[in-house]
Amino acid sequence: MRHLVVLEAVQPATPPPAELMAGIMALGEEATRAGALIDTAGLAPSLVGAKVTVGAGAGLQVTDGPFAESKEMISYAVYDTRTKEEAVEWTSRFMALHRDLWPGWEGEARVLKVMGPEDF
């Protein structure tokens, strides 16, 4: 089953340490070799994004970024795992790298199941 992981964070003033980037690359390679990681990428700041909404009586509205949230969605990953717990484990390892190697970094990751044929 596929899971989409969306990472939201407040970026510290310092760039990510080299050790963190090396750890992320190693974890990504391990997850890819295990057949769990399908895709991952960084996301541009909401400044260059848009939000499309539909409201009762308001029709379709398009709002250009930036958005007021204090955290930005900064990356995503798509995992194909047997269980939610496996996707949570890969995500926890990713988050632990940030906790351990980038002081001051704060963020959260949402693990969302992608609906598949097994859900219908």
MMTF fields as JSON, N, C-alpha, C and O atoms, coordinates in Angstrom:
{
  "mmtfVersion": "1.0.0",
  "mmtfProducer": "UNKNOWN",
  "numBonds": 479,
  "numAtoms": 480,
  "numGroups": 120,
  "numChains": 1,
  "numModels": 1,
  "chainsPerModel": [1],
  "groupsPerChain": [120],
  "chainIdList": ["A"],
  "bondAtomList": [4, 2, 8, 6, 12, 10, 16, 14, 20, 18, 24, 22, 28, 26, 32, 30, 36, 34, 40, 38, 44, 42, 48, 46, 52, 50, 56, 54, 60, 58, 64, 62, 68, 66, 72, 70, 76, 74, 80, 78, 84, 82, 88, 86, 92, 90, 96, 94, 100, 98, 104, 102, 108, 106, 112, 110, 116, 114, 120, 118, 124, 122, 128, 126, 132, 130, 136, 134, 140, 138, 144, 142, 148, 146, 152, 150, 156, 154, 160, 158, 164, 162, 168, 166, 172, 170, 176, 174, 180, 178, 184, 182, 188, 186, 192, 190, 196, 194, 200, 198, 204, 202, 208, 206, 212, 210, 216, 214, 220, 218, 224, 222, 228, 226, 232, 230, 236, 234, 240, 238, 244, 242, 248, 246, 252, 250, 256, 254, 260, 258, 264, 262, 268, 266, 272, 270, 276, 274, 280, 278, 284, 282, 288, 286, 292, 290, 296, 294, 300, 298, 304, 302, 308, 306, 312, 310, 316, 314, 320, 318, 324, 322, 328, 326, 332, 330, 336, 334, 340, 338, 344, 342, 348, 346, 352, 350, 356, 354, 360, 358, 364, 362, 368, 366, 372, 370, 376, 374, 380, 378, 384, 382, 388, 386, 392, 390, 396, 394, 400, 398, 404, 402, 408, 406, 412, 410, 416, 414, 420, 418, 424, 422, 428, 426, 432, 430, 436, 434, 440, 438, 444, 442, 448, 446, 452, 450, 456, 454, 460, 458, 464, 462, 468, 466, 472, 470, 476, 474],
  "bondOrderList": [1, 1, 1, 1, 1, 1, 1, 1, 1, 1, 1, 1, 1, 1, 1, 1, 1, 1, 1, 1, 1, 1, 1, 1, 1, 1, 1, 1, 1, 1, 1, 1, 1, 1, 1, 1, 1, 1, 1, 1, 1, 1, 1, 1, 1, 1, 1, 1, 1, 1, 1, 1, 1, 1, 1, 1, 1, 1, 1, 1, 1, 1, 1, 1, 1, 1, 1, 1, 1, 1, 1, 1, 1, 1, 1, 1, 1, 1, 1, 1, 1, 1, 1, 1, 1, 1, 1, 1, 1, 1, 1, 1, 1, 1, 1, 1, 1, 1, 1, 1, 1, 1, 1, 1, 1, 1, 1, 1, 1, 1, 1, 1, 1, 1, 1, 1, 1, 1, 1],
  "groupList": [{"groupName": "MET", "atomNameList": ["N", "CA", "C", "O"], "elementList": ["N", "C", "C", "O"], "formalChargeList": [0, 0, 0, 0], "bondAtomList": [1, 0, 2, 1, 3, 2], "bondOrderList": [1, 1, 2], "singleLetterCode": "M", "chemCompType": "L-PEPTIDE LINKING"}, {"groupName": "ARG", "atomNameList": ["N", "CA", "C", "O"], "elementList": ["N", "C", "C", "O"], "formalChargeList": [0, 0, 0, 0], "bondAtomList": [1, 0, 2, 1, 3, 2], "bondOrderList": [1, 1, 2], "singleLetterCode": "R", "chemCompType": "L-PEPTIDE LINKING"}, {"groupName": "HIS", "atomNameList": ["N", "CA", "C", "O"], "elementList": ["N", "C", "C", "O"], "formalChargeList": [0, 0, 0, 0], "bondAtomList": [1, 0, 2, 1, 3, 2], "bondOrderList": [1, 1, 2], "singleLetterCode": "H", "chemCompType": "L-PEPTIDE LINKING"}, {"groupName": "LEU", "atomNameList": ["N", "CA", "C", "O"], "elementList": ["N", "C", "C", "O"], "formalChargeList": [0, 0, 0, 0], "bondAtomList": [1, 0, 2, 1, 3, 2], "bondOrderList": [1, 1, 2], "singleLetterCode": "L", "chemCompType": "L-PEPTIDE LINKING"}, {"groupName": "VAL", "atomNameList": ["N", "CA", "C", "O"], "elementList": ["N", "C", "C", "O"], "formalChargeList": [0, 0, 0, 0], "bondAtomList": [1, 0, 2, 1, 3, 2], "bondOrderList": [1, 1, 2], "singleLetterCode": "V", "chemCompType": "L-PEPTIDE LINKING"}, {"groupName": "GLU", "atomNameList": ["N", "CA", "C", "O"], "elementList": ["N", "C", "C", "O"], "formalChargeList": [0, 0, 0, 0], "bondAtomList": [1, 0, 2, 1, 3, 2], "bondOrderList": [1, 1, 2], "singleLetterCode": "E", "chemCompType": "L-PEPTIDE LINKING"}, {"groupName": "ALA", "atomNameList": ["N", "CA", "C", "O"], "elementList": ["N", "C", "C", "O"], "formalChargeList": [0, 0, 0, 0], "bondAtomList": [1, 0, 2, 1, 3, 2], "bondOrderList": [1, 1, 2], "singleLetterCode": "A", "chemCompType": "L-PEPTIDE LINKING"}, {"groupName": "GLN", "atomNameList": ["N", "CA", "C", "O"], "elementList": ["N", "C", "C", "O"], "formalChargeList": [0, 0, 0, 0], "bondAtomList": [1, 0, 2, 1, 3, 2], "bondOrderList": [1, 1, 2], "singleLetterCode": "Q", "chemCompType": "L-PEPTIDE LINKING"}, {"groupName": "PRO", "atomNameList": ["N", "CA", "C", "O"], "elementList": ["N", "C", "C", "O"], "formalChargeList": [0, 0, 0, 0], "bondAtomList": [1, 0, 2, 1, 3, 2], "bondOrderList": [1, 1, 2], "singleLetterCode": "P", "chemCompType": "L-PEPTIDE LINKING"}, {"groupName": "THR", "atomNameList": ["N", "CA", "C", "O"], "elementList": ["N", "C", "C", "O"], "formalChargeList": [0, 0, 0, 0], "bondAtomList": [1, 0, 2, 1, 3, 2], "bondOrderList": [1, 1, 2], "singleLetterCode": "T", "chemCompType": "L-PEPTIDE LINKING"}, {"groupName": "GLY", "atomNameList": ["N", "CA", "C", "O"], "elementList": ["N", "C", "C", "O"], "formalChargeList": [0, 0, 0, 0], "bondAtomList": [1, 0, 2, 1, 3, 2], "bondOrderList": [1, 1, 2], "singleLetterCode": "G", "chemCompType": "PEPTIDE LINKING"}, {"groupName": "ILE", "atomNameList": ["N", "CA", "C", "O"], "elementList": ["N", "C", "C", "O"], "formalChargeList": [0, 0, 0, 0], "bondAtomList": [1, 0, 2, 1, 3, 2], "bondOrderList": [1, 1, 2], "singleLetterCode": "I", "chemCompType": "L-PEPTIDE LINKING"}, {"groupName": "ASP", "atomNameList": ["N", "CA", "C", "O"], "elementList": ["N", "C", "C", "O"], "formalChargeList": [0, 0, 0, 0], "bondAtomList": [1, 0, 2, 1, 3, 2], "bondOrderList": [1, 1, 2], "singleLetterCode": "D", "chemCompType": "L-PEPTIDE LINKING"}, {"groupName": "SER", "atomNameList": ["N", "CA", "C", "O"], "elementList": ["N", "C", "C", "O"], "formalChargeList": [0, 0, 0, 0], "bondAtomList": [1, 0, 2, 1, 3, 2], "bondOrderList": [1, 1, 2], "singleLetterCode": "S", "chemCompType": "L-PEPTIDE LINKING"}, {"groupName": "LYS", "atomNameList": ["N", "CA", "C", "O"], "elementList": ["N", "C", "C", "O"], "formalChargeList": [0, 0, 0, 0], "bondAtomList": [1, 0, 2, 1, 3, 2], "bondOrderList": [1, 1, 2], "singleLetterCode": "K", "chemCompType": "L-PEPTIDE LINKING"}, {"groupName": "PHE", "atomNameList": ["N", "CA", "C", "O"], "elementList": ["N", "C", "C", "O"], "formalChargeList": [0, 0, 0, 0], "bondAtomList": [1, 0, 2, 1, 3, 2], "bondOrderList": [1, 1, 2], "singleLetterCode": "F", "chemCompType": "L-PEPTIDE LINKING"}, {"groupName": "TYR", "atomNameList": ["N", "CA", "C", "O"], "elementList": ["N", "C", "C", "O"], "formalChargeList": [0, 0, 0, 0], "bondAtomList": [1, 0, 2, 1, 3, 2], "bondOrderList": [1, 1, 2], "singleLetterCode": "Y", "chemCompType": "L-PEPTIDE LINKING"}, {"groupName": "TRP", "atomNameList": ["N", "CA", "C", "O"], "elementList": ["N", "C", "C", "O"], "formalChargeList": [0, 0, 0, 0], "bondAtomList": [1, 0, 2, 1, 3, 2], "bondOrderList": [1, 1, 2], "singleLetterCode": "W", "chemCompType": "L-PEPTIDE LINKING"}],
  "groupTypeList": [0, 1, 2, 3, 4, 4, 3, 5, 6, 4, 7, 8, 6, 9, 8, 8, 8, 6, 5, 3, 0, 6, 10, 11, 0, 6, 3, 10, 5, 5, 6, 9, 1, 6, 10, 6, 3, 11, 12, 9, 6, 10, 3, 6, 8, 13, 3, 4, 10, 6, 14, 4, 9, 4, 10, 6, 10, 6, 10, 3, 7, 4, 9, 12, 10, 8, 15, 6, 5, 13, 14, 5, 0, 11, 13, 16, 6, 4, 16, 12, 9, 1, 9, 14, 5, 5, 6, 4, 5, 17, 9, 13, 1, 15, 0, 6, 3, 2, 1, 12, 3, 17, 8, 10, 17, 5, 10, 5, 6, 1, 4, 3, 14, 4, 0, 10, 8, 5, 12, 15],
  "groupIdList": [1, 2, 3, 4, 5, 6, 7, 8, 9, 10, 11, 12, 13, 14, 15, 16, 17, 18, 19, 20, 21, 22, 23, 24, 25, 26, 27, 28, 29, 30, 31, 32, 33, 34, 35, 36, 37, 38, 39, 40, 41, 42, 43, 44, 45, 46, 47, 48, 49, 50, 51, 52, 53, 54, 55, 56, 57, 58, 59, 60, 61, 62, 63, 64, 65, 66, 67, 68, 69, 70, 71, 72, 73, 74, 75, 76, 77, 78, 79, 80, 81, 82, 83, 84, 85, 86, 87, 88, 89, 90, 91, 92, 93, 94, 95, 96, 97, 98, 99, 100, 101, 102, 103, 104, 105, 106, 107, 108, 109, 110, 111, 112, 113, 114, 115, 116, 117, 118, 119, 120],
  "secStructList": [7, 3, 3, 3, 3, 3, 3, 3, 3, 3, 7, 7, 1, 1, 7, 7, 7, 2, 2, 2, 2, 2, 2, 2, 2, 2, 2, 2, 2, 2, 2, 2, 2, 6, 6, 7, 3, 3, 3, 3, 3, 3, 7, 7, 7, 4, 4, 4, 7, 3, 3, 3, 3, 3, 3, 6, 6, 6, 3, 3, 3, 3, 3, 3, 1, 7, 7, 7, 7, 1, 1, 3, 3, 3, 3, 3, 3, 3, 3, 3, 7, 1, 1, 2, 2, 2, 2, 2, 2, 2, 2, 2, 2, 2, 2, 2, 2, 2, 2, 2, 2, 1, 6, 6, 7, 3, 3, 3, 3, 3, 3, 3, 3, 7, 7, 7, 4, 4, 4, 7],
  "xCoordList": [0.838, 0.0, 0.885, 1.958, 0.403, 1.201, 0.834, -0.315, 1.886, 1.707, 2.431, 3.559, 1.766, 2.36, 2.775, 1.964, 4.022, 4.521, 4.788, 5.546, 4.164, 4.358, 5.083, 4.637, 6.204, 7.025, 6.769, 6.895, 6.407, 6.239, 7.264, 7.508, 7.873, 8.915, 9.1, 8.714, 9.707, 10.203, 11.7, 12.382, 12.206, 13.624, 14.455, 14.166, 15.49, 16.42, 17.188, 17.174, 17.844, 18.602, 19.837, 20.397, 20.258, 21.46, 21.087, 20.006, 21.973, 21.69, 21.782, 22.381, 21.188, 21.273, 22.73, 23.475, 23.13, 24.506, 24.807, 23.911, 26.056, 26.48, 26.187, 25.836, 26.332, 26.074, 24.602, 24.286, 23.71, 22.279, 22.013, 21.314, 22.562, 22.329, 22.887, 22.273, 24.047, 24.616, 23.722, 23.517, 23.19, 22.284, 20.998, 20.495, 20.466, 19.239, 19.502, 18.677, 20.639, 20.968, 21.103, 20.603, 21.784, 21.973, 20.632, 20.379, 19.783, 18.466, 17.63, 16.949, 17.674, 16.931, 17.405, 16.599, 18.726, 19.254, 18.815, 18.471, 18.827, 18.396, 16.917, 16.534, 16.096, 14.655, 14.37, 13.452, 15.166, 14.992, 15.384, 14.664, 16.531, 16.97, 15.956, 15.77, 15.308, 14.292, 12.987, 12.079, 12.897, 11.671, 10.562, 9.417, 10.886, 9.859, 9.696, 8.577, 10.785, 10.729, 10.504, 11.304, 9.413, 9.063, 9.494, 10.024, 9.268, 9.562, 9.74, 9.134, 10.565, 10.727, 11.25, 11.962, 10.899, 11.379, 11.128, 10.284, 11.872, 11.637, 10.537, 10.253, 9.924, 8.866, 9.315, 9.961, 8.975, 9.297, 8.453, 7.387, 8.895, 8.104, 6.717, 6.514, 5.761, 4.383, 4.291, 3.281, 5.313, 5.358, 5.082, 4.497, 5.496, 5.309, 4.162, 3.989, 3.373, 2.266, 0.929, 0.854, -0.117, -1.48, -2.391, -2.077, -3.525, -4.536, -5.827, -6.244, -6.451, -7.702, -8.79, -8.698, -9.817, -10.881, -12.25, -12.449, -13.175, -14.572, -15.384, -15.267, -16.194, -17.028, -18.481, -18.798, -19.344, -20.775, -21.078, -20.825, -21.612, -21.98, -20.814, -21.027, -19.602, -18.436, -17.804, -16.944, -18.221, -17.621, -16.195, -15.805, -15.44, -14.046, -13.162, -13.291, -12.25, -11.352, -9.91, -9.581, -9.076, -7.65, -6.919, -7.06, -6.127, -5.345, -3.871, -3.427, -3.123, -1.686, -0.999, -1.455, 0.106, 0.883, 1.613, 1.553, 2.29, 2.527, 1.32, 0.464, 1.259, 0.181, 0.665, 1.866, -0.281, 0.052, 0.566, 0.959, 0.578, 1.024, 2.452, 3.275, 2.747, 4.096, 5.068, 6.278, 4.536, 5.388, 5.132, 4.027, 6.153, 6.05, 6.102, 6.825, 5.342, 5.512, 6.781, 6.872, 7.76, 9.066, 9.46, 10.336, 8.839, 9.178, 8.086, 7.193, 8.195, 7.284, 8.049, 9.128, 7.475, 7.999, 6.813, 5.788, 6.956, 5.932, 6.564, 7.568, 5.983, 6.458, 5.447, 4.242, 5.942, 5.089, 5.49, 6.538, 4.678, 4.996, 3.833, 2.727, 4.1, 3.045, 2.07, 0.892, 2.577, 1.736, 2.002, 3.008, 1.088, 1.292, 2.499, 3.258, 2.67, 3.758, 5.124, 6.039, 5.261, 6.525, 6.756, 7.875, 5.727, 5.863, 6.203, 7.012, 5.587, 5.879, 7.326, 7.991, 7.82, 9.206, 10.204, 11.14, 10.006, 10.909, 10.844, 11.873, 9.645, 9.47, 10.115, 10.733, 9.973, 10.574, 12.093, 12.734, 12.66, 14.117, 14.55, 15.576, 13.786, 14.068, 13.996, 14.874, 12.953, 12.775, 13.865, 14.326, 14.27, 15.321, 16.64, 17.39, 16.924, 18.132, 18.1, 19.1, 16.951, 16.821, 16.997, 17.707, 16.336, 16.443, 17.893, 18.359, 18.598, 19.943, 21.019, 22.049, 20.788, 21.878, 21.657, 22.565, 20.47, 20.219, 19.579, 18.354, 20.4, 19.862, 18.964, 19.303, 17.837, 16.909, 15.859, 14.884, 16.053, 15.076, 13.812, 13.883, 12.662, 11.379, 10.481, 10.37, 9.856, 8.973, 8.085, 8.186, 7.229, 6.363, 6.131, 6.169, 5.895, 5.628, 4.27, 3.97, 3.472, 2.168, 2.292, 2.752, 1.881, 1.884, 0.44, -0.411, 0.176, -1.196, -1.294, -0.498, -2.257, -2.449, -3.053, -4.014, -2.462, -3.018, -4.019, -3.685, -5.248, -6.277, -5.888, -5.388, -6.131, -5.851, -7.029, -8.065, -6.874, -7.976, -8.437, -9.6, -7.508, -7.877, -8.865, -9.451, -9.046, -9.951, -11.383, -12.271, -11.6, -12.944, -13.557, -14.688],
  "yCoordList": [-1.177, 0.0, 1.242, 1.273, 2.24, 3.457, 4.469, 4.603, 5.172, 6.246, 7.484, 7.412, 8.6, 9.889, 10.533, 10.667, 10.925, 11.607, 13.055, 13.326, 13.982, 15.408, 15.984, 15.837, 16.639, 17.217, 18.713, 19.437, 19.163, 20.594, 20.992, 20.257, 22.169, 22.581, 24.082, 24.783, 24.542, 25.907, 25.789, 25.078, 26.478, 26.363, 27.22, 28.405, 26.639, 27.449, 28.395, 28.23, 29.366, 30.333, 29.706, 30.244, 28.57, 27.921, 26.883, 26.296, 26.66, 25.62, 24.231, 24.069, 23.234, 21.88, 21.413, 21.595, 20.815, 20.335, 19.241, 18.503, 19.143, 18.124, 16.721, 15.833, 16.518, 15.193, 14.808, 13.643, 15.783, 15.519, 15.122, 14.143, 15.872, 15.564, 14.183, 13.44, 13.844, 12.509, 11.433, 10.384, 11.686, 10.726, 10.544, 9.429, 11.654, 11.581, 10.78, 9.958, 11.015, 10.27, 8.779, 7.947, 8.439, 7.023, 6.358, 5.23, 7.058, 6.506, 6.333, 5.319, 7.301, 7.205, 6.026, 5.323, 5.821, 4.677, 3.358, 2.414, 3.296, 2.074, 1.797, 0.662, 2.836, 2.663, 2.278, 1.505, 2.821, 2.471, 1.016, 0.28, 0.595, -0.804, -1.768, -2.875, -1.356, -2.198, -2.231, -2.997, -1.4, -1.359, -0.551, -0.616, 0.219, 0.981, 2.397, 2.905, 3.038, 4.432, 4.511, 4.003, 5.149, 5.277, 6.619, 6.695, 7.685, 9.025, 9.964, 9.777, 10.96, 12.002, 13.257, 13.173, 14.405, 15.666, 16.793, 16.691, 17.852, 19.064, 19.879, 19.716, 20.748, 21.616, 23.065, 23.444, 23.865, 25.288, 25.978, 25.471, 27.115, 27.853, 28.207, 28.33, 28.368, 28.671, 29.986, 30.247, 30.805, 32.069, 31.854, 32.715, 30.723, 30.452, 29.475, 28.99, 29.182, 28.246, 28.946, 30.175, 28.155, 28.662, 27.678, 26.494, 28.189, 27.367, 27.548, 28.676, 26.457, 26.487, 25.95, 24.82, 26.756, 26.357, 26.491, 27.27, 25.703, 25.786, 25.983, 25.195, 27.01, 27.279, 27.427, 27.733, 27.205, 27.337, 28.758, 29.714, 28.893, 30.206, 31.059, 32.105, 30.659, 31.474, 31.03, 31.723, 29.895, 29.411, 28.965, 28.566, 29.04, 28.613, 29.822, 30.859, 29.681, 30.779, 30.292, 29.198, 31.113, 30.827, 31.894, 33.089, 31.442, 32.357, 32.051, 30.918, 33.064, 32.883, 32.947, 33.653, 32.204, 32.233, 33.562, 34.36, 33.84, 32.9, 32.787, 33.671, 31.699, 31.465, 31.77, 31.778, 32.021, 32.532, 31.485, 31.84, 30.201, 29.187, 29.462, 29.939, 29.16, 29.388, 28.334, 28.558, 27.181, 26.134, 26.032, 26.292, 25.656, 25.454, 23.965, 23.225, 23.523, 22.16, 22.183, 22.897, 21.405, 21.517, 20.301, 20.401, 19.168, 18.012, 16.962, 17.053, 15.968, 14.839, 13.565, 13.607, 12.449, 11.135, 10.217, 10.344, 9.299, 8.286, 6.931, 6.571, 6.182, 4.851, 3.812, 4.063, 2.648, 1.491, 0.435, -0.198, 0.246, -0.661, -1.618, -1.408, -2.667, -3.634, -3.094, -3.452, -2.221, -1.7, -0.21, 0.335, 0.417, 1.813, 1.921, 2.888, 0.914, 0.95, 1.013, 1.674, 0.332, 0.404, 1.814, 2.321, 2.448, 3.824, 4.764, 5.679, 4.536, 5.36, 5.145, 6.093, 3.91, 3.625, 4.363, 4.989, 4.292, 5.03, 6.524, 7.201, 7.038, 8.468, 8.838, 9.896, 7.977, 8.251, 8.31, 9.143, 7.43, 7.458, 8.762, 9.336, 9.224, 10.495, 11.655, 12.516, 11.663, 12.74, 12.687, 13.73, 11.488, 11.348, 11.937, 12.521, 11.789, 12.405, 13.915, 14.511, 14.531, 15.977, 16.348, 17.297, 15.58, 15.86, 15.775, 16.609, 14.76, 14.494, 15.372, 15.641, 15.82, 16.458, 17.928, 18.571, 18.477, 19.892, 20.583, 20.683, 21.062, 21.725, 22.906, 23.701, 23.001, 24.098, 23.797, 24.536, 22.718, 22.374, 21.835, 21.005, 22.309, 21.823, 21.512, 22.3, 20.374, 20.014, 18.845, 18.258, 18.53, 17.372, 16.728, 17.392, 15.444, 14.695, 14.019, 13.393, 14.156, 13.489, 12.268, 12.368, 11.127, 9.881, 9.617, 9.333, 9.715, 9.607, 8.426, 8.305, 7.565, 6.416, 6.889, 7.658, 6.406, 6.665, 5.553, 4.372, 5.934, 4.93, 4.085, 4.596, 2.783, 1.867, 0.947, 1.074, 0.019, -0.905, -1.696, -2.091, -1.93, -2.695, -1.945, -2.533, -0.665, 0.145, 0.176, 0.767, -0.467, -0.398, -1.769, -1.897],
  "zCoordList": [0.0, 0.0, 0.0, 0.602, -0.684, -0.81, 0.274, 0.694, 0.698, 1.678, 1.169, 0.68, 1.293, 0.988, 2.3, 3.217, 2.388, 3.58, 3.193, 2.262, 3.91, 3.662, 4.865, 6.003, 4.603, 5.674, 5.752, 4.764, 6.953, 7.218, 8.253, 9.21, 8.066, 8.992, 8.979, 8.044, 10.055, 10.147, 9.94, 10.678, 8.949, 8.633, 9.58, 9.749, 10.203, 10.979, 10.059, 8.839, 10.638, 9.844, 9.216, 8.261, 9.752, 9.232, 8.168, 8.225, 7.206, 6.205, 6.839, 7.903, 6.185, 6.753, 6.802, 5.839, 7.92, 8.043, 7.021, 6.61, 6.619, 5.648, 6.162, 5.385, 7.478, 8.047, 7.876, 7.636, 8.0, 7.803, 6.361, 6.1, 5.435, 4.021, 3.667, 2.901, 4.225, 3.976, 4.575, 3.963, 5.763, 6.395, 5.605, 5.465, 5.087, 4.272, 2.996, 2.596, 2.365, 1.139, 1.432, 0.675, 2.536, 2.889, 3.204, 2.781, 3.942, 4.267, 2.999, 2.846, 2.097, 0.846, -0.005, -0.615, -0.036, -0.795, -0.175, -0.886, 1.158, 1.846, 1.571, 1.287, 1.657, 1.423, -0.024, -0.299, -0.952, -2.367, -2.603, -3.278, -2.048, -2.197, -1.582, -2.086, -0.507, 0.15, -0.64, -0.317, -1.672, -2.474, -1.85, -2.298, -0.81, -0.095, -0.635, -0.698, -1.02, -1.452, -2.957, -3.744, -3.344, -4.759, -5.316, -6.425, -4.546, -5.049, -3.87, -2.815, -4.056, -3.06, -3.748, -4.749, -3.213, -3.777, -2.787, -1.896, -2.964, -2.2, -2.853, -4.04, -2.084, -2.585, -2.465, -1.488, -3.452, -3.416, -2.349, -1.998, -1.825, -0.838, -1.373, -2.581, -0.44, -0.852, -1.617, -2.27, -1.549, -2.295, -3.776, -4.431, -4.298, -5.723, -5.97, -7.089, -4.922, -5.057, -5.166, -5.201, -5.218, -5.273, -4.553, -4.43, -4.08, -3.43, -4.217, -4.479, -4.588, -5.333, -4.408, -3.928, -4.159, -3.235, -3.896, -4.828, -3.377, -3.791, -2.521, -1.583, -2.482, -1.32, -1.732, -2.882, -0.773, -1.044, -1.497, -0.765, -2.686, -3.206, -3.646, -4.259, -3.36, -3.713, -5.021, -5.564, -5.524, -6.753, -6.536, -5.439, -7.584, -7.562, -7.283, -7.935, -6.293, -5.976, -6.051, -5.593, -6.627, -6.698, -5.903, -6.164, -4.919, -4.091, -4.316, -4.129, -4.715, -4.872, -3.517, -2.617, -3.37, -2.151, -2.025, -2.961, -0.933, 0.167, 1.079, 1.108, 1.817, 2.761, 4.169, 4.435, 5.067, 6.399, 7.378, 8.49, 7.005, 7.956, 8.41, 7.628, 9.681, 10.186, 9.674, 9.649, 9.265, 8.716, 7.218, 6.743, 6.498, 5.055, 4.769, 5.437, 3.781, 3.279, 2.46, 1.46, 2.88, 2.236, 1.411, 0.551, 1.652, 0.824, 0.957, 1.8, 0.096, 0.193, -0.142, -0.733, 0.242, -0.137, -0.352, 0.316, -1.28, -1.51, -1.226, -1.841, -0.3, 0.062, -0.372, -0.372, -0.741, -1.004, 0.02, -0.116, 1.024, 2.124, 2.362, 1.865, 3.128, 3.435, 4.469, 4.476, 5.351, 6.432, 6.651, 6.199, 7.346, 7.745, 8.666, 8.601, 9.528, 10.496, 9.798, 10.289, 8.663, 7.923, 7.396, 7.466, 6.875, 6.382, 7.539, 7.385, 8.684, 9.868, 10.307, 10.724, 10.219, 10.611, 9.715, 10.214, 8.394, 7.487, 7.786, 7.8, 8.025, 8.311, 9.639, 9.759, 10.628, 11.942, 11.84, 12.482, 11.039, 10.86, 10.189, 10.554, 9.224, 8.551, 9.547, 9.576, 10.35, 11.328, 12.413, 12.877, 12.812, 13.825, 13.33, 14.112, 12.042, 11.487, 11.699, 12.099, 11.432, 11.633, 13.106, 13.438, 13.989, 15.434, 15.894, 16.671, 15.407, 15.918, 15.27, 15.888, 14.028, 13.288, 12.937, 12.41, 13.217, 12.871, 14.069, 14.146, 15.009, 16.207, 15.825, 14.949, 16.485, 16.24, 15.189, 15.052, 14.446, 13.4, 14.062, 14.968, 13.607, 14.116, 12.927, 11.988, 12.985, 11.889, 12.243, 13.32, 11.323, 11.496, 10.139, 9.103, 10.163, 8.937, 9.074, 10.09, 8.052, 8.019, 7.116, 5.979, 7.632, 6.871, 6.471, 7.314, 5.168, 4.66, 3.707, 2.776, 3.936, 3.049, 1.727, 1.699, 0.639, -0.683, -0.96, -0.871, -1.297, -1.554, -2.767, -3.768, -2.65, -3.751, -3.992, -3.34, -4.926, -5.236, -4.015, -3.927, -3.061, -1.867, -0.969, -0.059, -1.221, -0.39, -0.927, -0.313, -2.077, -2.657, -2.79, -3.26]
}
